Coordinates of C-alpha atoms in Angstrom, one line a residue:
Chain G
X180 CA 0.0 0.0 0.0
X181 CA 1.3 3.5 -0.9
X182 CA -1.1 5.8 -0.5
X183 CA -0.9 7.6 3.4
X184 CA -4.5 7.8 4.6
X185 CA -5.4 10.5 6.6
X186 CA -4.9 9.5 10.4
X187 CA -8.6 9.1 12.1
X188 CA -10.2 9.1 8.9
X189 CA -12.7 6.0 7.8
X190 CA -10.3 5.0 5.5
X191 CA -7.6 4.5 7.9
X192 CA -10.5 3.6 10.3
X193 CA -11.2 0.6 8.1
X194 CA -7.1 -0.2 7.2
X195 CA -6.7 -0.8 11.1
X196 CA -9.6 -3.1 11.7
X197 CA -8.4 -5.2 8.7
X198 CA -4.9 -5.1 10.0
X199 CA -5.4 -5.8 13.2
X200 CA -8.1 -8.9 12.2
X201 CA -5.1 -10.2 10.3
X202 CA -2.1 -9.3 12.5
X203 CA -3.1 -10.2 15.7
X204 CA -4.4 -13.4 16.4
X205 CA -6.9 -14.4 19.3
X206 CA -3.9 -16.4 21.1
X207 CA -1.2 -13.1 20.6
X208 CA -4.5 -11.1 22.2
X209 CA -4.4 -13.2 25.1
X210 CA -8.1 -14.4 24.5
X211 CA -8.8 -10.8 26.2
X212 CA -12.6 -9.4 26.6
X213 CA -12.2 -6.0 26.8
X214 CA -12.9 -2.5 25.5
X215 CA -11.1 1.0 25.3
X216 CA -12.0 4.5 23.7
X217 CA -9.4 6.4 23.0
X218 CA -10.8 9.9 23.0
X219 CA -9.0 12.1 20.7
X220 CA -9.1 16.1 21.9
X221 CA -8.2 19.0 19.6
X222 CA -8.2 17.4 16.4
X223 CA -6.7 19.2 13.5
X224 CA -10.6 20.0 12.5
X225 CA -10.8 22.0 15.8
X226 CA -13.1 18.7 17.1
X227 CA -13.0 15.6 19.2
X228 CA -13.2 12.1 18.4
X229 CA -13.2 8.8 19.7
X230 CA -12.0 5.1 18.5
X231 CA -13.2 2.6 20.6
X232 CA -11.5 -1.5 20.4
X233 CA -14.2 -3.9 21.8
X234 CA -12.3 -7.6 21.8
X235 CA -14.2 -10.6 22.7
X236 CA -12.1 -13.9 23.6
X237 CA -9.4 -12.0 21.5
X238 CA -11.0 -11.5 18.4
X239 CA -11.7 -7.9 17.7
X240 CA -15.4 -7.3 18.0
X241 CA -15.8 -3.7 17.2
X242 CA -13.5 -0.9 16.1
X243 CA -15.9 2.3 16.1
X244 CA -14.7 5.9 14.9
X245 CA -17.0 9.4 15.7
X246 CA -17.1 12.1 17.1
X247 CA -18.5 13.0 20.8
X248 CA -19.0 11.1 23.5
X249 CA -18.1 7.6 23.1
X250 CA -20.3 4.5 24.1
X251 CA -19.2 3.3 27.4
X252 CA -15.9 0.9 27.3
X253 CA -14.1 -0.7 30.2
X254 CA -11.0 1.6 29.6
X255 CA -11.0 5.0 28.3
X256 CA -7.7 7.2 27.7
X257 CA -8.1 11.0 26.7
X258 CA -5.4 12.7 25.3
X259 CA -4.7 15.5 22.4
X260 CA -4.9 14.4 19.3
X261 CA -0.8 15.4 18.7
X262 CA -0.1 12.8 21.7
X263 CA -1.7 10.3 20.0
X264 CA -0.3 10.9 16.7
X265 CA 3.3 11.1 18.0
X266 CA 2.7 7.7 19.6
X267 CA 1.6 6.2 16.6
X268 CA 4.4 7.4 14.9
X269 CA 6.7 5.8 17.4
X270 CA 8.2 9.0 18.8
X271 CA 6.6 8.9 22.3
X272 CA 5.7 5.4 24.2
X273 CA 2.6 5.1 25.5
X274 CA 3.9 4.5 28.7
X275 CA 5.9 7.8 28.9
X276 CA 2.4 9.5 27.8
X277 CA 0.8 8.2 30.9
X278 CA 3.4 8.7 33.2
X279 CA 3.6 12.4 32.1
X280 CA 0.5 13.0 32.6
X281 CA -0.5 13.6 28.5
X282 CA -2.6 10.9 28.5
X283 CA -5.0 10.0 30.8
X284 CA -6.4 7.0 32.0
X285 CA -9.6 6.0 33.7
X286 CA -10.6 2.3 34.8
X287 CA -8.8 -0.3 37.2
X288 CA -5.0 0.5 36.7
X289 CA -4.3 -3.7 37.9
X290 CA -6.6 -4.8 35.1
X291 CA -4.8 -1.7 32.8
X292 CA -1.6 -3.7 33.9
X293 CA -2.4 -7.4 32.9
X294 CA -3.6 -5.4 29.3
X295 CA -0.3 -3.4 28.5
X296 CA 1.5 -5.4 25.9
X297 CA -1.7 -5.8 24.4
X298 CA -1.9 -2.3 23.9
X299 CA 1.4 -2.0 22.9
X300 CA 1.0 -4.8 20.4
X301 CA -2.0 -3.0 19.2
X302 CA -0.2 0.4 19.0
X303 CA 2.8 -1.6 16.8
X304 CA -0.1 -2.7 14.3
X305 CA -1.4 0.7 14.0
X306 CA 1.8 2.6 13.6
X307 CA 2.5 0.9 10.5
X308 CA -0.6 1.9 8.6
X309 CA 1.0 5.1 6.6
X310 CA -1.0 7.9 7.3
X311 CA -0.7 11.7 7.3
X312 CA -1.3 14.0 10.3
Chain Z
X105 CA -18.1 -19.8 54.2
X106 CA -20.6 -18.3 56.6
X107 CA -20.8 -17.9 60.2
X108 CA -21.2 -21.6 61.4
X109 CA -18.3 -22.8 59.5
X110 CA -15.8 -20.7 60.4
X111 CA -14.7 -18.9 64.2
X112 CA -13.2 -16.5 62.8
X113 CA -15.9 -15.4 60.2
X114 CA -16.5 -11.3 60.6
X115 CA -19.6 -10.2 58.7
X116 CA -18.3 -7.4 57.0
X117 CA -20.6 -6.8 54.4
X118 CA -23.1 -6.2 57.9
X119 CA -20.3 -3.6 59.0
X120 CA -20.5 -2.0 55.8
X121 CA -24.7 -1.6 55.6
X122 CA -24.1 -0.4 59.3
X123 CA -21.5 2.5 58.4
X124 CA -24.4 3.3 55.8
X125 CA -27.5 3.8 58.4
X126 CA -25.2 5.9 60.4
X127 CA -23.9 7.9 57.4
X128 CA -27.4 7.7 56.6
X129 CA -28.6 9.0 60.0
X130 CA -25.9 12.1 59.9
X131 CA -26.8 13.1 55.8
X132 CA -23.6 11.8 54.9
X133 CA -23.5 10.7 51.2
X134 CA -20.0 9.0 51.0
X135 CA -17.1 8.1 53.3
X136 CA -13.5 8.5 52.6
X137 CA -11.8 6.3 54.7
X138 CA -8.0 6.5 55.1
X139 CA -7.2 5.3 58.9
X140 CA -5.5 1.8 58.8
X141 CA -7.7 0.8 61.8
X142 CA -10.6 1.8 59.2
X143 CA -9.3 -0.4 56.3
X144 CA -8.6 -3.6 58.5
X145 CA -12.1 -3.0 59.8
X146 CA -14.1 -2.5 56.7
X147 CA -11.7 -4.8 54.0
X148 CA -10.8 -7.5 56.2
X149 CA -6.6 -7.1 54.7
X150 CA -3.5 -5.3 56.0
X151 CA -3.0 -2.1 54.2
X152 CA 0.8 -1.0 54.5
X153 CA 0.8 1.6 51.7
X154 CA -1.2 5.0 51.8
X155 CA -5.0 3.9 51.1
X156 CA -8.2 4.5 51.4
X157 CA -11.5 2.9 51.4
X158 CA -14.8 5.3 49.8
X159 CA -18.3 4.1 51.1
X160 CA -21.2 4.8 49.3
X161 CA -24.6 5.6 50.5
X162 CA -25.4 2.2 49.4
X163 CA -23.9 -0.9 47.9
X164 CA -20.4 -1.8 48.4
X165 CA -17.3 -0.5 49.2
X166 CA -14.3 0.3 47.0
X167 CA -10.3 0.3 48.5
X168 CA -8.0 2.2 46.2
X169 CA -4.1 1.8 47.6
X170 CA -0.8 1.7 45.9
X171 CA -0.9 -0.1 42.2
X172 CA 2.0 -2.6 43.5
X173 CA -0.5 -4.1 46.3
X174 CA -3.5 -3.8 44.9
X175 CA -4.0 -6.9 43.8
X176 CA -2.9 -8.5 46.7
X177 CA -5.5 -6.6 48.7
X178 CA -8.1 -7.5 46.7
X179 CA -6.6 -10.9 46.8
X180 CA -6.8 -11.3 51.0
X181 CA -9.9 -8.7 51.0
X182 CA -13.9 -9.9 50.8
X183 CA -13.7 -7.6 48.0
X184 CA -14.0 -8.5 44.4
X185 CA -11.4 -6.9 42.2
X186 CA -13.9 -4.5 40.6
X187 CA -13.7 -3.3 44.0
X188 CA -10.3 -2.9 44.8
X189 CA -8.5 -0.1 42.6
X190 CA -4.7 0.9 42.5
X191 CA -3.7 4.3 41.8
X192 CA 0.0 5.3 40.2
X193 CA 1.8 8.3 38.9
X194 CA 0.3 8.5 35.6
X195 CA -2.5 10.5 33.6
X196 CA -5.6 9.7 35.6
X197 CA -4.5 7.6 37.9
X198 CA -2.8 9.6 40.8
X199 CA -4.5 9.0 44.0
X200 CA -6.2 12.4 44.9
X201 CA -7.9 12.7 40.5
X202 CA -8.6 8.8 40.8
X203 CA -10.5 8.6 44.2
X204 CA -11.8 12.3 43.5
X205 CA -13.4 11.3 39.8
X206 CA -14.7 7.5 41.6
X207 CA -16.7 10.1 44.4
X208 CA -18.0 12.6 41.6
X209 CA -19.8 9.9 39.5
X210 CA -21.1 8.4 42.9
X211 CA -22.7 11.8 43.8
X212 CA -25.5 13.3 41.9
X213 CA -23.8 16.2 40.3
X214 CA -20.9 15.6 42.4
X215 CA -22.4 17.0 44.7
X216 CA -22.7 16.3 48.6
X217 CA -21.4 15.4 52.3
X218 CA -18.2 13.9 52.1
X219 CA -17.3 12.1 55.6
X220 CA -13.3 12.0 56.3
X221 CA -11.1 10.9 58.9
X222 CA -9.4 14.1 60.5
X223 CA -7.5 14.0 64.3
X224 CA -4.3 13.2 66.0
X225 CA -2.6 10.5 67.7
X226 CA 0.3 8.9 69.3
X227 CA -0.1 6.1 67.0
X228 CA 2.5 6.9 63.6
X229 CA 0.2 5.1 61.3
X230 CA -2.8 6.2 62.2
X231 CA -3.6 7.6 58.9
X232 CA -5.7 10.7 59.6
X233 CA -6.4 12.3 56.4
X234 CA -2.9 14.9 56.0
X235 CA -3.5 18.6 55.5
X236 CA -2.1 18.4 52.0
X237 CA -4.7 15.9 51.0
X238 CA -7.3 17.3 52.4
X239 CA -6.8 21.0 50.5
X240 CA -6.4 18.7 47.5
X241 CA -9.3 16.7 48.0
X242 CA -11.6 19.9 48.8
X243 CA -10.1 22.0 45.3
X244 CA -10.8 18.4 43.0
X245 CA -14.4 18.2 45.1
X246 CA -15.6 21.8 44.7
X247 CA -19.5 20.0 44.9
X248 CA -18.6 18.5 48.8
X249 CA -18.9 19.8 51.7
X250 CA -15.8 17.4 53.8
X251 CA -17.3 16.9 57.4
X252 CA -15.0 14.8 60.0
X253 CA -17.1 11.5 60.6
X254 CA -14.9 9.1 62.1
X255 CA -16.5 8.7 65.2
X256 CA -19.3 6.0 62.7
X257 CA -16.7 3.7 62.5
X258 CA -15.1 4.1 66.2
X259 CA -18.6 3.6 67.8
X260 CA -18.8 0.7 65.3
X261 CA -15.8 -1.1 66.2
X262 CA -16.3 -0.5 69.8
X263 CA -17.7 -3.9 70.8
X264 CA -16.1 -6.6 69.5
X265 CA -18.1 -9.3 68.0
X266 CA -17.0 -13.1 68.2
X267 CA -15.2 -13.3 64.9
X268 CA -12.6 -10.7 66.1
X269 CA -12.3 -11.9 69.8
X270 CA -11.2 -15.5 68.5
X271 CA -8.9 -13.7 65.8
X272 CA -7.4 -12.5 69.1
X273 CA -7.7 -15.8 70.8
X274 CA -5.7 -17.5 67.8
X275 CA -3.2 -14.7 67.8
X276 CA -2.6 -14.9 71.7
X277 CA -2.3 -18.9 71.4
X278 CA 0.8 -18.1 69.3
X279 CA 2.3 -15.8 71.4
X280 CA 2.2 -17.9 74.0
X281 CA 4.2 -20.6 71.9
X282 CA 7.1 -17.8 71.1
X283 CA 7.1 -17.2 75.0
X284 CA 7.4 -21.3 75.5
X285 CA 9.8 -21.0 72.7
X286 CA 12.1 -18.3 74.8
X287 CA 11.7 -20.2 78.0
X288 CA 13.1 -23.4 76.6
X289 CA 15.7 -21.5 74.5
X290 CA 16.6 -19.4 78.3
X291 CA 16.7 -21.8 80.7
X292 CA 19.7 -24.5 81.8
X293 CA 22.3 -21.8 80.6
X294 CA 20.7 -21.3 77.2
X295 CA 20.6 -17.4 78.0
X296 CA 24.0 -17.0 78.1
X297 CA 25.6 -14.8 75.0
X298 CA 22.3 -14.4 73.8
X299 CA 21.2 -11.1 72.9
X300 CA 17.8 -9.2 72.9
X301 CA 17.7 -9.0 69.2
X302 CA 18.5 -12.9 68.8
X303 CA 15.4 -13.5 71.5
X304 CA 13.2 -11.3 69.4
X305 CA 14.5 -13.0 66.2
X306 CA 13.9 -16.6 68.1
X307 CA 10.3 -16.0 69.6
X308 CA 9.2 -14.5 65.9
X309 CA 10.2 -17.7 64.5
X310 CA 8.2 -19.7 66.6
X311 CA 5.6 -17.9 66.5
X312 CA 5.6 -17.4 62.5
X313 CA 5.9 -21.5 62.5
X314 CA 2.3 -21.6 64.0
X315 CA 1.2 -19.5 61.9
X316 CA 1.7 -15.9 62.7
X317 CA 1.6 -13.4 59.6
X318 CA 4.5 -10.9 61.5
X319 CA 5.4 -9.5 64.8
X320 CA 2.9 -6.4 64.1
X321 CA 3.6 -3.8 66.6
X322 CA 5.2 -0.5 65.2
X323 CA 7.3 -0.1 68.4
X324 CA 10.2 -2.5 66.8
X325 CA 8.0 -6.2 66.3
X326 CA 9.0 -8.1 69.7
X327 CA 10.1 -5.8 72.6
X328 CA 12.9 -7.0 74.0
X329 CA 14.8 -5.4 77.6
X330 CA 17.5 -6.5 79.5
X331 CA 18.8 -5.0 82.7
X332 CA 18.7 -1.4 83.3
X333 CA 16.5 -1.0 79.6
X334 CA 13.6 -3.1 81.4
X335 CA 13.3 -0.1 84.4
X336 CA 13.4 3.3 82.4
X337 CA 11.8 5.9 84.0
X338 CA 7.8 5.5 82.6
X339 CA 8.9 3.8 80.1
X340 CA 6.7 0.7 77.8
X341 CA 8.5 1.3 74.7
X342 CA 11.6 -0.7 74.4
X343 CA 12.8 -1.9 70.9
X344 CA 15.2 -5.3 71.2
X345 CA 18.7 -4.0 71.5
X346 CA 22.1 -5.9 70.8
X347 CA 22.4 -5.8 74.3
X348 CA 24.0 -9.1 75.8
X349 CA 22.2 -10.5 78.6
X350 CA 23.5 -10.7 82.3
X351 CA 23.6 -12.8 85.3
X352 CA 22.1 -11.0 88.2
X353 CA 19.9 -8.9 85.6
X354 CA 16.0 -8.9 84.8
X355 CA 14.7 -9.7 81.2
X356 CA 10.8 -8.5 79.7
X357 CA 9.6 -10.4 76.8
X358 CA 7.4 -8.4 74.8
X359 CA 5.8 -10.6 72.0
X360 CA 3.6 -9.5 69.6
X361 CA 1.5 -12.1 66.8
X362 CA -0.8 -11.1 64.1
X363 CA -3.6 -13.9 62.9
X364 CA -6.1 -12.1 60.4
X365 CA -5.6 -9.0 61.3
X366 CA -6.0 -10.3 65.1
X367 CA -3.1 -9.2 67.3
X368 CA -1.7 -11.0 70.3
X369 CA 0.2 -9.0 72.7
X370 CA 1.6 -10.6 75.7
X371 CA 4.6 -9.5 78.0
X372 CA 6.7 -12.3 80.5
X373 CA 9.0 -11.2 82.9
X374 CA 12.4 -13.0 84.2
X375 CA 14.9 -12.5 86.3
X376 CA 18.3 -14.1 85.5
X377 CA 20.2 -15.6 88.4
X378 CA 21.1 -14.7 91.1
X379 CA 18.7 -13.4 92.1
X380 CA 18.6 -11.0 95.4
X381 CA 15.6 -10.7 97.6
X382 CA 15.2 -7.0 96.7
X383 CA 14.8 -8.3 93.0
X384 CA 11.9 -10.8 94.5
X385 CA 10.4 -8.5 96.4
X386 CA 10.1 -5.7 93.0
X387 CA 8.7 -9.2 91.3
X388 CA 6.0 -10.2 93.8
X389 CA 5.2 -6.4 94.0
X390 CA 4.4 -6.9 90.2
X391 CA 2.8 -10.1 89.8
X392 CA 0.7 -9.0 93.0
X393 CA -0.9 -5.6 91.1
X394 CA -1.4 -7.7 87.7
X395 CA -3.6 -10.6 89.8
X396 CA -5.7 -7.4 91.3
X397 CA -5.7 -5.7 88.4
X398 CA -6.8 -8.8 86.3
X399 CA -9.6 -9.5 89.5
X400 CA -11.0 -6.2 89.0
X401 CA -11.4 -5.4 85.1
X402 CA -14.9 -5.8 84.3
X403 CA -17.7 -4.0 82.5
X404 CA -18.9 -0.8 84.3
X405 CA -15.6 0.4 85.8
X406 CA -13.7 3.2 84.2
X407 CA -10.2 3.6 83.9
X408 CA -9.5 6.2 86.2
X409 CA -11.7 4.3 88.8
X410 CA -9.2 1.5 88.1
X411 CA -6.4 3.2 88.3
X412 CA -7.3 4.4 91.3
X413 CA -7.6 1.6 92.5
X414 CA -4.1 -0.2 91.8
X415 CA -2.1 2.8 92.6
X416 CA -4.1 2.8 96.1
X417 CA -2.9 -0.8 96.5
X418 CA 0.3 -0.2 95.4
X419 CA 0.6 2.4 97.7
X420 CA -0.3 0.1 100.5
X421 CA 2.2 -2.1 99.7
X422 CA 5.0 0.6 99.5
X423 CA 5.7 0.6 95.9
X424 CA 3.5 3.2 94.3
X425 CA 6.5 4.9 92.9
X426 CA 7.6 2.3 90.6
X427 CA 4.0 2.3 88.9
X428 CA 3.6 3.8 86.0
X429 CA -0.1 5.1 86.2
X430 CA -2.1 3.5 83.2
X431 CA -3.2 0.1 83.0
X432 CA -4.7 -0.3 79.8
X433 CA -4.3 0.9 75.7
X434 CA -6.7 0.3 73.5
X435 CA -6.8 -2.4 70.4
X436 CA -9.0 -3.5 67.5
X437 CA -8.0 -5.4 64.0
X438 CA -4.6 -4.4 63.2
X439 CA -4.1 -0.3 63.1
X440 CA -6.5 -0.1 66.1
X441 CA -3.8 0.9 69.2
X442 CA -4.4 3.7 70.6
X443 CA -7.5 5.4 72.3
X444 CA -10.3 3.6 73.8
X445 CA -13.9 4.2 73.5
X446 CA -15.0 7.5 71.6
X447 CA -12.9 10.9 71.4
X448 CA -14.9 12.6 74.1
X449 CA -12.4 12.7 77.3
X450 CA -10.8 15.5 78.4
X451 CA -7.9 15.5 76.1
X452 CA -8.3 15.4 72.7
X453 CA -7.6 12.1 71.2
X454 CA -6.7 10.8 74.5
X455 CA -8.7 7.9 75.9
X456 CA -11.2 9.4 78.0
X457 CA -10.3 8.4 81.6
X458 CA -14.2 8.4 82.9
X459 CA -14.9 6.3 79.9
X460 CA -17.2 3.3 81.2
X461 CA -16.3 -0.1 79.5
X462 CA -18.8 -2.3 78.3
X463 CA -19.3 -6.4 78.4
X464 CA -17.8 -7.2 74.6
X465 CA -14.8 -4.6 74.8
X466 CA -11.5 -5.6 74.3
X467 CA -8.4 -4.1 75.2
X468 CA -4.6 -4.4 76.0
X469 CA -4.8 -4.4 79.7
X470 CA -1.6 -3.0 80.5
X471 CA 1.5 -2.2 82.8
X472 CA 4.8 -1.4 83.6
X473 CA 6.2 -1.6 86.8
X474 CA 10.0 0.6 86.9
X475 CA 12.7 1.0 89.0
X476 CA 15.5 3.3 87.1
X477 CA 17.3 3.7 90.7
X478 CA 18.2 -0.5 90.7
X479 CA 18.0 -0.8 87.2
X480 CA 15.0 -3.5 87.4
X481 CA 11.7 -3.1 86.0
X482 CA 8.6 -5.5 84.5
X483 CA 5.8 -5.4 82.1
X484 CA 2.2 -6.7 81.5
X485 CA 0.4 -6.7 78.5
X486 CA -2.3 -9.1 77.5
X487 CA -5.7 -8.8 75.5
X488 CA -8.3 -8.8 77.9
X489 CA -12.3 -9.3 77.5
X490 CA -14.6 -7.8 79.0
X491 CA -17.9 -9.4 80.6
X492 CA -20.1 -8.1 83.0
X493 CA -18.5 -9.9 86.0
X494 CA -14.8 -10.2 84.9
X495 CA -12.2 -10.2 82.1
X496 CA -11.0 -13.3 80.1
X497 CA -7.4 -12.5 79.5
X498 CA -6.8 -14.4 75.9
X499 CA -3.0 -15.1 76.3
X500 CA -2.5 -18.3 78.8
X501 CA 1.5 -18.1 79.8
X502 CA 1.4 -18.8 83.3
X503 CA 1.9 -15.3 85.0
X504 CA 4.8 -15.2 86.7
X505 CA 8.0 -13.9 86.7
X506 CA 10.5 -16.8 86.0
X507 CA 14.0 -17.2 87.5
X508 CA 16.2 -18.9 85.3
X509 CA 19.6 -20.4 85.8

């Protein structure tokens, strides 16, 4: 693929749900049921939006892309939308985000724990979809 | 398991619906809970790190305490782990913007009365809410009015029911197996080159062999005191040195034992030969006031009536000065050490001294008998419960001070 999508766009919405149904398998998820939004703040429109991963028994359920307030989902990280895309492009962890305060989490930080590499995993699948910012 | 099974069962979801009526009863909405006495009481686990426990109006509890325990505290507590949160240096997660959010959703508009835990006392880790958390906690809850509510959960824990008194029953029979384990390691010339660290070290092992989770008190684990160190002027405090024992010289035994949160607390008293009649006399002087002390705890008196009392018969006997007036401290499920009863004595935070005890109480009865002048002194500790007619005193070591050879 050549083409860069545009980052939070359906297109690229659509490139990560068939990349990570491919990339990550149920075992590599752990078998996980869970969900998280990531809610995006100060998007380059001037808006909000929100991606939310639902995995059932490791499979990937539901990725869902809008704007708003998103559904309700066991973990839910706000940050900018510039902290997000920097972590997708590899220059900040998602670890150091946290720890900084730039992202922020809220749900059970032991259940956050066992789900870490997951999300890192996840992150590694998403950071190679090329896409502009 | 439930109540019939198990001696040691404590209904704590019962505790918690009884917090509620009283928070109910003062038009309190939530309680933020941060006094160790108040997490062993409400979680049913030891809580070493900063923590807290938030009570809603209804429904359960949840604990939030330091990421790298929390899921051992759910993992000991009757909590589920939906119920038992940690909190961390990160985005979100930080202990005053993690607990602060949790009581926001729970309150309509994040609004309401937000009980805390605000005082002082001689105990280190008591756990009163700090001044720094309490400014932060009012700017994050702009929406609460923080009221000091403690006093719900020290009425609360006042009376002991049976699941705690045999929690202290359990903890005082293992005690009693470190002090068996000193005596034999003492007598026949075993005391010689030992130190008061190594009997510490040897009484914690025995005792952690039947089952003991640690030597709990914050004044060191096992108090140890040879010689001169067991008659310090009003002193009860006496960490185990690397003192060498003596001939000629008394010894206190100090052992403490933890069994669910329970705590045993039992002193003995020896005096290493030989031993002079003065030394005897000082001994019989203080195994006399612990029989009439023990004789006379009951429910209805009050511990200045009591002490009173003792120092009257001490007096009697001609050794009043060597007393050191107080003959009880309080105790409850491990954080619990300090006052007795309510806060509503004379003193702020002080156990009231006109406080009337009640059948079902349990406390440390207490004493320290010291001699700086002759270098000699003794100590009695022992949970003691109180009945209408008498106290049951829960460790069994004969009473007595022993001479060993």
């Amino acid at each position: 693929m050549g083409t860069e999508l545009r980052y939070l766009s359906p297109e690229w919405r659509d490139e990560a749900e068939k990349r990570l149904r491919t990339e990550l398998s149920a075992e590599r998820m752990n078998f996980v049921t869970s969900s998280m939004s990531n809610v995006y703040l100060n998007c380059p429109d001037g808006g909000s939006r929100y991606l939310v991963f639902r995995f059932e028994n490791g499979e990937l359920a539901e990725l869902l892309l809008g704007q708003g307030e998103p559904p309700t989902a066991e973990f839910k990280i706000t940050g900018q939308y510039e902290t997000f895309a920097r972590i997708t492009r590899a220059e900040l962890s998602s670890h150091r985000a946290l720890m900084t305060g730039k992202l922020k989490l809220k749900g059970n930080m032991v259940k956050a724990l066992k789900l870490a590499a997951i999300a890192d995993r996840m992150n590694k699948v998403l950071s190679k979809i090329p896409a502009s910012y | 398991m439930d109540k019939s099974d198990d001696p040691y069962f404590i209904d704590f979801p019962g505790r918690i619906r009884a917090i509620q009526l009283e928070m109910a009863k003062q038009g309190i909405d939530a309680y933020l809970g941060s006094r160790l006495r108040t997490l062993s009481w409400t979680l049913d686990a030891f809580a070493p790190w900063r923590s807290f426990v938030v009570i809603p109006a209804e429904g359960l509890p949840t604990a939030f305490t330091f990421v790298i325990d929390a899921a051992r505290l759910a993992d000991d507590s009757w909590l589920d782990e939906d119920h038992v949160m940690g909190f961390a240096p990160m985005g979100g997660q930080d202990q005053i913007e993690l607990i602060a959010d949790f009581i926001k959703e729970l309150l309509p508009g994040g609004k309401g009365r937000l009980g805390i835990e605000s005082g002082m006392s001689n105990y280190l880790p008591e756990g009163n809410l700090t001044h720094y958390e309490y400014e932060r906690y009012a700017r994050a809850l702009p929406g609460c009015e923080l009221v000091n509510a403690h006093t719900i959960i020290d009425r609360l824990a006042t009376i002991k029911d049976a699941g705690t008194i045999n929690r202290f029953r359990e903890a005082s029979r293992m005690v009693d197996i470190g002090h068996q384990a000193v005596l034999d390691a003492l007598q026949d010339g075993g005391w010689k080159g030992k130190t008061e660290t190594e009997i510490a070290g040897l009484a914690a092992y025995a005792m952690r062999k039947a089952g003991s989770e640690w030597e709990w008190s914050f004044t060191g684990g096992n108090e140890i005191a040879s010689g001169y160190r067991t008659g310090l002027v009003g002193g009860a405090c006496t960490p185990a040195s690397r003192r060498e024992l003596r001939e000629g010289e008394p010894l206190m035994v100090d052992l403490h034992a933890m069994f669910k949160l329970g705590l045993g607390d039992h002193a003995h008293n020896y005096l290493i030969a030989p031993v002079t009649e003065r030394q005897r006399w000082h001994a019989d002087n203080f195994i006399d006031i612990v029989k009439r002390t023990l004789q006379t705890y009951r429910a209805g008196i009050t511990p200045s009536g009591l002490a009173e009392q003792m120092i009257g018969f001490a007096d009697e006997r001609g050794f009043a000065d060597y007393m050191v007036p107080g003959f009880e401290h309080g105790i409850g499920l491990m954080g619990d050490e300090w006052r007795i009863g309510l806060n509503d004595g004379p003193f702020p935070y002080w156990t009231n001294p006109d406080h009337v005890y009640c059948a079902g109480e349990l406390i440390i009865c207490a004493m320290q008998y010291a001699c700086p002048d002759e270098g000699i002194g003794f100590r009695y500790e022992n949970p003691i419960v109180l009945h209408e007619d008498h106290c049951e005193p829960l460790s069994a070591f004969p009473l007595r001070v022993d001479e060993i050879h």
